[in-house]
XYZ file of C-alpha atoms in Angstrom:
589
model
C 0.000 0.000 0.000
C 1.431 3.165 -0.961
C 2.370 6.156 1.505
C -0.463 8.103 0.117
C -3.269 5.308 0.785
C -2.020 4.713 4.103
C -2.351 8.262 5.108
C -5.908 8.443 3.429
C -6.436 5.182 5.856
C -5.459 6.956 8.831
C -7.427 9.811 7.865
C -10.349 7.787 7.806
C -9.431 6.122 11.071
C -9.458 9.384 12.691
C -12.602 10.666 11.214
C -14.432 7.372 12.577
C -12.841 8.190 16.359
C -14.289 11.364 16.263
C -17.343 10.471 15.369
C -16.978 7.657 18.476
C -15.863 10.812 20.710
C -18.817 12.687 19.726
C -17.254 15.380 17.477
C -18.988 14.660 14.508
C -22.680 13.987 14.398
C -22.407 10.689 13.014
C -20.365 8.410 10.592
C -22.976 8.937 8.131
C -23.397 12.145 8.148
C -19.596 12.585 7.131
C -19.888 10.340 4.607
C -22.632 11.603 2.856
C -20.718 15.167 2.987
C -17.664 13.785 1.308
C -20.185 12.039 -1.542
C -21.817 15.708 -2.242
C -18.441 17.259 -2.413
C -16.816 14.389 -4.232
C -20.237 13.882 -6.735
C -20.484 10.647 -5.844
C -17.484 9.332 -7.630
C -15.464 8.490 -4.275
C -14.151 4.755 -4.450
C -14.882 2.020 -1.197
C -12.131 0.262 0.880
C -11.000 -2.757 -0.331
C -10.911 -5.597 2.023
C -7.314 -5.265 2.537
C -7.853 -1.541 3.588
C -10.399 -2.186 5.846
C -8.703 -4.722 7.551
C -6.279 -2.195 8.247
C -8.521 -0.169 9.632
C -10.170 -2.701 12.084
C -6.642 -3.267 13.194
C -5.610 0.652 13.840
C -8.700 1.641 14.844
C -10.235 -1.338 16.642
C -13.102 -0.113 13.610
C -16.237 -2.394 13.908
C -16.480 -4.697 10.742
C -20.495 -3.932 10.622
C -19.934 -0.209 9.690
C -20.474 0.314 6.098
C -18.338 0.987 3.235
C -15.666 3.187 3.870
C -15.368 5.654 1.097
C -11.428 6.794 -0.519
C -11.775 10.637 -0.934
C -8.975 12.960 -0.957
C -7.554 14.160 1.619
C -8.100 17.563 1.210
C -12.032 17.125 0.740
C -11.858 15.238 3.741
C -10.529 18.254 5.753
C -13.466 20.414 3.584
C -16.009 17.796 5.102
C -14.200 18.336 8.040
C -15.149 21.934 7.987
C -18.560 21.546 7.084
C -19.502 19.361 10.084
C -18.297 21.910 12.226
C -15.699 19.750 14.069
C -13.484 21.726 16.469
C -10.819 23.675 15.093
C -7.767 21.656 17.336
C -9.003 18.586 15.360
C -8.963 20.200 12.055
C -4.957 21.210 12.553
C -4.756 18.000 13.752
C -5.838 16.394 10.329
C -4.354 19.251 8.369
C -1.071 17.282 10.233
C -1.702 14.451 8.804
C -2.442 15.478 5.455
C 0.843 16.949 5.431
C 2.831 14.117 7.347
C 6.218 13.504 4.765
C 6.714 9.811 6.330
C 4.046 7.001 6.572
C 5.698 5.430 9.634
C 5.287 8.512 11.277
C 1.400 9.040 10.580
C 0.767 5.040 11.774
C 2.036 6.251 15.084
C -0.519 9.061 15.336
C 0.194 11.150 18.717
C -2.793 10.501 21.679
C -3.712 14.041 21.935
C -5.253 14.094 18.370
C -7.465 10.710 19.393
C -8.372 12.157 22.676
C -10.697 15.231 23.617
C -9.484 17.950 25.349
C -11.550 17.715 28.559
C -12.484 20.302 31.325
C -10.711 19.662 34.619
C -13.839 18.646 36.975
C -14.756 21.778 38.989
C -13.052 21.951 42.013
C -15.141 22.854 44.851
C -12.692 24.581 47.207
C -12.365 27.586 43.655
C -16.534 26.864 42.931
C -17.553 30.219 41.770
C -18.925 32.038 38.903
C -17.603 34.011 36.039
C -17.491 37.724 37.207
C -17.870 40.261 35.978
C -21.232 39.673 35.024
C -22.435 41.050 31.468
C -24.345 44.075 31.714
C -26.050 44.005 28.480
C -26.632 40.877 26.013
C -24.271 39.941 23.433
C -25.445 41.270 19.481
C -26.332 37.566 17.761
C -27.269 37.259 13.965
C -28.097 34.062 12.902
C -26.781 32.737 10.113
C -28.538 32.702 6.436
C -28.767 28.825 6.696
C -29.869 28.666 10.725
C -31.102 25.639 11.955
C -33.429 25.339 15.008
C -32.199 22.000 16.224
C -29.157 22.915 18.070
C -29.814 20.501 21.686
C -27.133 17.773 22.232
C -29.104 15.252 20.961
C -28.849 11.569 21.773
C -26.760 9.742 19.539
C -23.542 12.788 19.797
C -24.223 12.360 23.517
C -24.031 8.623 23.611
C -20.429 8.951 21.873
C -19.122 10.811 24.053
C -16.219 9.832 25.783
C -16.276 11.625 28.873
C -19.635 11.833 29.243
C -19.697 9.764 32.359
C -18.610 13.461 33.581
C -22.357 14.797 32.644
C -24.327 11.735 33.811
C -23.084 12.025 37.274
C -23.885 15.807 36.800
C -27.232 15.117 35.886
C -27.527 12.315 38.202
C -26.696 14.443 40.920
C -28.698 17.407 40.021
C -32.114 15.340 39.556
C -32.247 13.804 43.016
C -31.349 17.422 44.447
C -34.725 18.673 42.214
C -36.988 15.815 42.468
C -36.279 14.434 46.130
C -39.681 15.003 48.416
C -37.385 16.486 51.286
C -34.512 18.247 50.050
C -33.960 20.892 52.720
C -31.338 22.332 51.392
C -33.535 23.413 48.427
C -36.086 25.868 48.397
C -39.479 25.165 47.108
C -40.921 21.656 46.931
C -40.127 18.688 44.863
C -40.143 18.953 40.820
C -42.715 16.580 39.288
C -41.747 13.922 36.698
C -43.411 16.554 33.865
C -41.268 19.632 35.333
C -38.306 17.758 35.363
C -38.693 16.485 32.015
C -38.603 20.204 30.852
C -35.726 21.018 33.076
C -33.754 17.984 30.904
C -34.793 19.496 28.229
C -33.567 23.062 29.163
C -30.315 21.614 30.323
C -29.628 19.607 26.819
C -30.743 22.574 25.133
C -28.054 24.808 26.190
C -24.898 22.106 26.154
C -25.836 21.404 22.416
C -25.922 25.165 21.606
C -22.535 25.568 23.171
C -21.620 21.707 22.544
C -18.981 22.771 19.702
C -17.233 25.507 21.643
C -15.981 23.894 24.353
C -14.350 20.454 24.821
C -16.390 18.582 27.404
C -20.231 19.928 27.888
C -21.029 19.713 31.528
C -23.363 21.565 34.350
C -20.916 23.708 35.113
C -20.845 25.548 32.058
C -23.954 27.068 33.906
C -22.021 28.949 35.912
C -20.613 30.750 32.870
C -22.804 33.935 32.569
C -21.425 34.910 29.002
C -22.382 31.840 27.891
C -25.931 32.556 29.282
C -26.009 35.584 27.855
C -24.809 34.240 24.674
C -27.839 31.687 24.721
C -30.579 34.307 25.737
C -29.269 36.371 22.433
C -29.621 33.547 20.742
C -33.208 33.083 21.459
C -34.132 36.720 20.977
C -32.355 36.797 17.533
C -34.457 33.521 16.725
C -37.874 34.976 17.473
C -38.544 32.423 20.507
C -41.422 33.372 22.958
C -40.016 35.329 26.660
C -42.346 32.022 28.092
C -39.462 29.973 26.624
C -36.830 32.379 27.499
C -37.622 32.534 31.155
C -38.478 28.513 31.843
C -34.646 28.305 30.616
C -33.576 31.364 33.016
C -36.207 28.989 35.650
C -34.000 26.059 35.137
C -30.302 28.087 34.984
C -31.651 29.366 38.260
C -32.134 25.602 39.804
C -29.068 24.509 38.603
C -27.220 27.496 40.279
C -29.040 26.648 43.167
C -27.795 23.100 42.613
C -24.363 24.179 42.999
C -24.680 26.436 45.750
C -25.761 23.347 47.800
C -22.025 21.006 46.775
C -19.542 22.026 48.990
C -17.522 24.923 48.459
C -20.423 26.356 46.889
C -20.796 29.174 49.641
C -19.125 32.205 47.391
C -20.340 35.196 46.791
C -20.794 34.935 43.526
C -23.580 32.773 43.826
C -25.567 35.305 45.205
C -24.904 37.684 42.838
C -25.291 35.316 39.991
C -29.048 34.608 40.834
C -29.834 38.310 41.346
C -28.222 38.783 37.585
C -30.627 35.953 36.607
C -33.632 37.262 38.081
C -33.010 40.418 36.744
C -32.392 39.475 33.335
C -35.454 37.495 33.591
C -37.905 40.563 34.424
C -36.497 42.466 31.508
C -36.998 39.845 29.538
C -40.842 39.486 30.368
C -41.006 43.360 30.121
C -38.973 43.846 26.634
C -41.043 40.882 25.465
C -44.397 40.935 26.196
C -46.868 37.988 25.006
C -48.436 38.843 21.740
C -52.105 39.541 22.322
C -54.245 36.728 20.436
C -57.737 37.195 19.102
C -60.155 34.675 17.486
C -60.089 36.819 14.061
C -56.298 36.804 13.530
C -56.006 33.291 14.373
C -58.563 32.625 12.094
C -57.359 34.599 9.348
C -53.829 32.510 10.178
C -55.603 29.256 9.536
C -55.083 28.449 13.280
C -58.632 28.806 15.256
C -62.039 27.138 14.410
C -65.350 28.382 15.628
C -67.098 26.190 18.310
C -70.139 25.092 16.208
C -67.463 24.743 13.611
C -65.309 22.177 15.583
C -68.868 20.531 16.897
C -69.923 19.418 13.970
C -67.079 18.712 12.448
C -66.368 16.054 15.287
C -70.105 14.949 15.032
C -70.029 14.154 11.124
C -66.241 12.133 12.398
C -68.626 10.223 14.789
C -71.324 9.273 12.373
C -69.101 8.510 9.574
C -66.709 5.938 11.285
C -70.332 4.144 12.997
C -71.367 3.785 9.548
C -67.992 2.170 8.226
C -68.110 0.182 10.844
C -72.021 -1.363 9.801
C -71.117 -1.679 5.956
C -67.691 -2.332 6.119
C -66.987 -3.995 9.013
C -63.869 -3.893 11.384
C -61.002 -3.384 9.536
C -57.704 -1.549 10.628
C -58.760 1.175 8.271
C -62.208 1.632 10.298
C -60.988 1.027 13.731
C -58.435 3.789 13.274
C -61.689 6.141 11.790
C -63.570 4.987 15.228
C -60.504 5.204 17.267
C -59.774 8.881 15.580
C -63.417 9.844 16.625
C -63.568 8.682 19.693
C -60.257 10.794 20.805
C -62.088 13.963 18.903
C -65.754 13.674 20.630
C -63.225 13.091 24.607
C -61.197 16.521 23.417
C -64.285 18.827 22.121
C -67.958 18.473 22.092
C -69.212 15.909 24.502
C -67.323 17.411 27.834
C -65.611 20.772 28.390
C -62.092 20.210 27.282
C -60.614 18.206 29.563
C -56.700 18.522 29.853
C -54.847 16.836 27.043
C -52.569 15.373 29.765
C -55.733 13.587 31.502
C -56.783 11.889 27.740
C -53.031 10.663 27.087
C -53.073 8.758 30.400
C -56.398 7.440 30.609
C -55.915 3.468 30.696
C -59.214 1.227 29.423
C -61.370 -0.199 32.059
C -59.509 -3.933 31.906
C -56.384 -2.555 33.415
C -55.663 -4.146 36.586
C -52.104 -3.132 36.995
C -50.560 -0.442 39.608
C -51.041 3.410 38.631
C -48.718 4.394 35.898
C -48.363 8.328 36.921
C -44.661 8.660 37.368
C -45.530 10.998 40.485
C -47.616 8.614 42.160
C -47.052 7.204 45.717
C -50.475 6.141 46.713
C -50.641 1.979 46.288
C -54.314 1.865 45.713
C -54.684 4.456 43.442
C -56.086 3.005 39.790
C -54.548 6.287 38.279
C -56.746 8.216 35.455
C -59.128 5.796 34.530
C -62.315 5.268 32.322
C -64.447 2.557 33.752
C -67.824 0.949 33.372
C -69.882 0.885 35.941
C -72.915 -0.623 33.972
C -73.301 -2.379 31.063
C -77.209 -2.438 31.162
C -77.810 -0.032 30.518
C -74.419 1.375 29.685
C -73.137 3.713 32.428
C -69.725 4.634 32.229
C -67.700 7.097 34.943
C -64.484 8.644 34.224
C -62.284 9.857 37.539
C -58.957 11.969 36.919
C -57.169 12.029 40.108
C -53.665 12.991 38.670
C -54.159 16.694 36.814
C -52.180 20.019 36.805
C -54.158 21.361 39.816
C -54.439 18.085 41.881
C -51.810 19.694 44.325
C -53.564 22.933 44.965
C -56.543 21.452 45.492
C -55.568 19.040 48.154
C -55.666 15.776 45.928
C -59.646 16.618 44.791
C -60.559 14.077 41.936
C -61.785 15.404 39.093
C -64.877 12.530 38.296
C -67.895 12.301 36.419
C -69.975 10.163 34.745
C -69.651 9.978 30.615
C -72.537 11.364 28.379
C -74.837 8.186 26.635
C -73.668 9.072 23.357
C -70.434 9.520 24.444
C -70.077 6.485 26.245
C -71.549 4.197 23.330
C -69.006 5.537 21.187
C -66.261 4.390 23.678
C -67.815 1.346 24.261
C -67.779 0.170 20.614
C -64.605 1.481 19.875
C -62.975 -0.698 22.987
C -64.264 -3.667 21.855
C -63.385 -5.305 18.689
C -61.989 -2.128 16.986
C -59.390 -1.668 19.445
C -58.493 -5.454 19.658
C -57.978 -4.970 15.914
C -55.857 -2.012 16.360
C -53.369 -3.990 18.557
C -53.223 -6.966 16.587
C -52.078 -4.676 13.187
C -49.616 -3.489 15.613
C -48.414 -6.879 17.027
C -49.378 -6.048 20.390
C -51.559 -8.821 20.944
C -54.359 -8.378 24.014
C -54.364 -5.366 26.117
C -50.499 -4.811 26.580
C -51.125 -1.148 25.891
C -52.923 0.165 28.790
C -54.113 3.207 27.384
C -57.189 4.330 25.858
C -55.539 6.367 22.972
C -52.680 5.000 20.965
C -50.913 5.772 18.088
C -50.221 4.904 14.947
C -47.503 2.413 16.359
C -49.932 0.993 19.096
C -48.245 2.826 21.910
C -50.481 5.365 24.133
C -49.698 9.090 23.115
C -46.692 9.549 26.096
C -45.311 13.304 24.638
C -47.802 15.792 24.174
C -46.239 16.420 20.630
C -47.221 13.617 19.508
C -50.835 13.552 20.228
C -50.501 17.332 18.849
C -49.290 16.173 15.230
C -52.040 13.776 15.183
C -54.529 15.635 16.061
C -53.113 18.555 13.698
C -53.281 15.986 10.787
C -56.150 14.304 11.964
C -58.282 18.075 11.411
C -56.660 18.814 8.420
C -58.064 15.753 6.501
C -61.120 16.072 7.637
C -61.608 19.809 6.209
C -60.436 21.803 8.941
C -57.426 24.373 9.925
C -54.263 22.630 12.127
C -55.158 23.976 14.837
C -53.144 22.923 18.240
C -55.704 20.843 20.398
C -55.295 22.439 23.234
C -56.903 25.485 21.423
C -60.140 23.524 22.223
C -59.977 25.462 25.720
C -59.599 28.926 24.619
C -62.636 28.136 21.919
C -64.765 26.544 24.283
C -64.581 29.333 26.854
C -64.782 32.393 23.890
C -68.219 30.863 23.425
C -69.105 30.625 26.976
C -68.028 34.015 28.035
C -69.211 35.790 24.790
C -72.766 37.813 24.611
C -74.013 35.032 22.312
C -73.185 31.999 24.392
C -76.052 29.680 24.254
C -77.778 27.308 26.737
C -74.796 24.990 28.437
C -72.908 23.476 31.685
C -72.039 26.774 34.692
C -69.064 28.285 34.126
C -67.850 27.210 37.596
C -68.824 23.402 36.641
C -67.502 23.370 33.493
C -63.816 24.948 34.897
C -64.011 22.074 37.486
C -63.859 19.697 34.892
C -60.980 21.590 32.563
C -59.066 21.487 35.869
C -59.051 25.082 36.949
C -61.462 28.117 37.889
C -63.244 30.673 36.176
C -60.814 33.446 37.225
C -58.469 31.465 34.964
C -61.299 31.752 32.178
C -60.497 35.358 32.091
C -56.985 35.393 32.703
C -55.483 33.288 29.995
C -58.416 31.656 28.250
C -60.377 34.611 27.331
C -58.883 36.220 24.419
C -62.079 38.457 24.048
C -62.521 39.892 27.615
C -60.978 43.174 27.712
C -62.390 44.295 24.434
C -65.646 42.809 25.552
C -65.677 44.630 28.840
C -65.297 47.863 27.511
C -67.616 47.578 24.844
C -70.386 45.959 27.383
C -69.589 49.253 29.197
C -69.725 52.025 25.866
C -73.190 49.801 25.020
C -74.438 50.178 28.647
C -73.555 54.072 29.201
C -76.239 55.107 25.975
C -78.996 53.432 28.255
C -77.663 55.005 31.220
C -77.599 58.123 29.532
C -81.407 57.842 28.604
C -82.696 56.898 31.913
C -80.463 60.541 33.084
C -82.866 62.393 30.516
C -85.953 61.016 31.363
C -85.694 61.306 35.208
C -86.704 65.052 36.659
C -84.115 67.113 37.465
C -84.540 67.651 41.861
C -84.756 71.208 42.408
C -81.979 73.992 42.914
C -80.900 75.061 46.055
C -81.623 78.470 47.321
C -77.875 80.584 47.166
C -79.664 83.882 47.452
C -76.890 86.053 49.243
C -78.172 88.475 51.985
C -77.965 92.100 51.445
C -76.907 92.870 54.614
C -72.985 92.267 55.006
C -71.190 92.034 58.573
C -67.677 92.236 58.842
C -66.446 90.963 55.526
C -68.724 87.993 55.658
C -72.084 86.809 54.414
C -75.313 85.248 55.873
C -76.335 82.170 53.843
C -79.336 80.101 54.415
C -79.303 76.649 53.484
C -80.471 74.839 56.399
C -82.117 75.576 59.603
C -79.263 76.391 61.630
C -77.269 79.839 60.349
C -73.610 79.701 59.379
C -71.118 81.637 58.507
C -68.972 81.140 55.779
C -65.806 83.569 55.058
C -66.119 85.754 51.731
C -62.569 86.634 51.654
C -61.397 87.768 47.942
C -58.231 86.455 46.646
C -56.920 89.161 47.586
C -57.178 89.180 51.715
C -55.415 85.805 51.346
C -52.164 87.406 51.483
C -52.861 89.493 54.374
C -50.870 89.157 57.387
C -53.554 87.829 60.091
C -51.067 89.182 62.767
């Protein structure tokens, strides 16, 4: 094998240990660069030199076809995946390496990352001074919104045992019941899962500027600020903004609590957060939303709309199911119904959260809430209390508000209509359903599945479906948990017809009517005030028509008595000083 080859070997070597390390997305993802920029005419390893390979590079034998490109595309596709710049002089090295023998014995610092030394926690403090003012970002012409370290980089990385025990260490500090050295109570499994999120979020933004991605880049504030200029430059919500400034703040808070976390700069650091989180909220305010710009946005549907919309979904998939019988096809129209008439129409919109993790009445297993500690709780369940005639009840004892209210189930018993529609759809539709789906009998618990057979676990993914499920049958994607904010503009608007008390109806969405007007109103202020312009004309009317009461008698005596007047307005005589303007000034000495 000539010089040449064996350096384009080693090359190749290295590019597959970076991708191992985590400094290239993926394998693939180099090696369809180095096809674009080579149009497809790159060669594949021989046997020989892939033998070679397995024996430098301990390479697995199942990775595909290892494709011969130059060496100086290779260091272009280097480029392009955004690899650190000490690797890129590392392969410019090799490129450039006179002697074969030389290159085979390729120095360790090139194979391994340069790691952060673990924080030590006698010199734990942040980065002072603090920015006072965010960094100017502009996002590039060819920006990309997905910038979290996702799972497969993170799985190749080779100090990532570094992270786990961070993140290890920082969830039993946020979800432990009694954590007194943390204020506040426990996170929930949900909050958590955002806090992850958060955390992931902001290593993968930073993930290719620094060596090892750990918690204690938190306690970088330029590289806070950095992020939060990121997220203004790319439009992002201040909701989104400050549940990231939330979780920097925990994590902070995390670190006070390790020892040697007692400096000064703690302190300070969470008063810079909290600061730059009420500027935030006050230099970007939540856009104001209003049925008629959604609509005209393709993103709200009237409620008589979305009812009978969901009704003609109901009638349609009962009469596939007479003529055609149950098929996959009609048990996912039945199943797609069902889901529809449980979100809008039958009930006030119950919490999307509460349908996900409804289980079917045959579940005999433990409660599946993560947060759950109580062993004879049956969790959010639909159950049938009769079957002649059909009476089925519905109790939700794990919502948003179950807390607050001092563990109050939310229960009730289903609607006829609705509860035949259930009832046929968990019989043999759903059996069908799980058979396509080779999960034979009731292995998945939940009501709701799917198009996989698995219950509906992220909220984004009931989301899509529902989006798409609207769509095709003549509606707008509109997000499902718009269903609130419609049902409660019809409620609270001058039109609102016949229906369930306000107060009843919030009990069963899992809050209170104050909440109605707070967030789930779009219409009250504007409603308000007009209601108040309409009500002042009839006001004004009843002011005409009454009588004027008669004027009171301010005839002034003629007879004046040392500078002052006699005026008779009541029984009793007074005297009130006539003073001009004038006499003010005078000295009462």
């Amino acid at each position: 094998m000539c010089d040449k080859r064996k350096r384009q070997c080693v090359c190749l070597r290295q590019v597959y240990k970076s991708c191992l390390d985590g400094l290239l997305p993926s394998y693939q993802a180099f090696y369809r660069v180095c096809s674009k920029l080579t149009k497809h005419q790159s060669t594949l390893l021989s046997g020989q030199d892939k033998q070679l390979l397995v024996a430098l590079a301990g390479m697995d034998v199942s990775v595909p076809h290892v494709a011969v490109v130059s060496l100086a595309v290779c260091c272009r596709a280097l480029k392009l995946c955004k690899v650190p710049a000490a690797v890129l002089h590392a392969f410019d090295d090799i490129r450039l390496q006179p002697a074969s023998q030389v290159v085979l014995g390729l120095p360790e610092h090139i194979l391994a990352p340069h790691a952060q030394p673990s924080p030590n926690p006698v010199q734990l403090q942040m980065t002072t001074p603090f920015p006072v003012t965010l960094p100017e970002c502009a996002l590039p012409a060819d920006f990309n919104k997905q910038h979290g370290l996702l799972a497969k980089p993170y799985k190749h990385l080779v100090h990532r045992a570094v992270l786990e025990q961070h993140m290890g260490e920082f969830k039993s500090f946020s979800t432990n019941p009694f954590q007194l050295n943390r204020k506040g109570i426990a996170h929930g499994s949900r909050t958590w899962q955002n806090s992850e999120k958060q955390v992931y979020l902001f290593l993968g933004y930073h993930y290719q500027q620094v060596s090892q991605p750990t918690l204690q880049l938190f306690l970088s504030s330029p590289l806070i600020a950095q992020y939060v200029s990121f997220h203004i430059a790319a439009g992002h919500s201040q909701l989104y903004i400050r549940n990231f400034l939330s979780c920097a703040k925990c994590v902070l808070r995390w670190w006070q609590s390790k020892p040697g976390g007692n400096h000064p700069s703690f302190v300070e650091g969470l008063e810079w957060l909290q600061t730059l989180g009420l500027q935030v909220a006050d230099q970007l305010p939540r856009p104001s939303k209003d049925p008629k710009g959604l609509a005209d946005a393709g993103k709200w549907m009237s409620a008589p709309r979305l009812v009978h919309l969901i009704h003609g979904a109901e009638l349609q998939s009962q009469d596939q199911m007479q003529q055609q019988g149950v098929t996959v096809e009609t048990s996912r129209d039945m199943h797609d119904a069902a889901l529809a008439a449980m979100t809008f129409s039958h009930l006030p919109p119950v919490r999307l959260s509460c349908i996900r993790s409804l289980v079917v009445p045959a579940y005999t297993g433990p409660c599946l809430h993560p947060d759950c500690k109580e062993p004879s709780c049956e969790g959010n369940r639909l159950s049938i209390t009769s079957e002649s005639p059909l009476l089925m009840h519905i109790q939700l004892p794990h919502h948003k508000n179950a807390r607050k209210w001092g563990k109050a189930v939310i229960e009730f018993d289903v609607p006829s209509d609705l509860a035949q529609l259930l009832h046929t759809y968990l019989g043999a539709p759903r059996k069908a359903l799980l058979e396509h789906h080779l999960l034979i009998g009731d292995t998945c618990p939940y009501v709701f599945m799917d198009m996989h057979g698995r219950g509906f676990v992220a909220a984004a993914v009931l989301t899509l479906y529902w989006q798409k499920w609207l769509v095709s049958r003549g509606g707008v994607p509109m997000n499902p948990s718009m269903c609130r904010q419609v049902f409660v503009d019809e409620r609270q608007s001058n039109s609102a017809t016949a229906g369930p008390s306000n107060q009843g109806a919030a009990m069963v969405m899992g809050h209170s009517v104050k909440q109605w007007d707070k967030w789930y109103d779009m219409q009250y202020h504007p409603r308000l005030a007009q209601n108040a312009v309409d009500g002042m004309q009839s006001w004004r009317a009843a002011m005409l028509q009454s009588h004027p009461p008669a004027a009171p008698d301010l005839t002034l005596s003629s007879a004046l008595h040392c500078g002052h007047v006699l005026v008779s307005d009541s029984e009793e005589s007074r005297y009130q000083s006539c003073c001009s303007d004038s006499d003010i000034d005078i000295d009462l000495d």
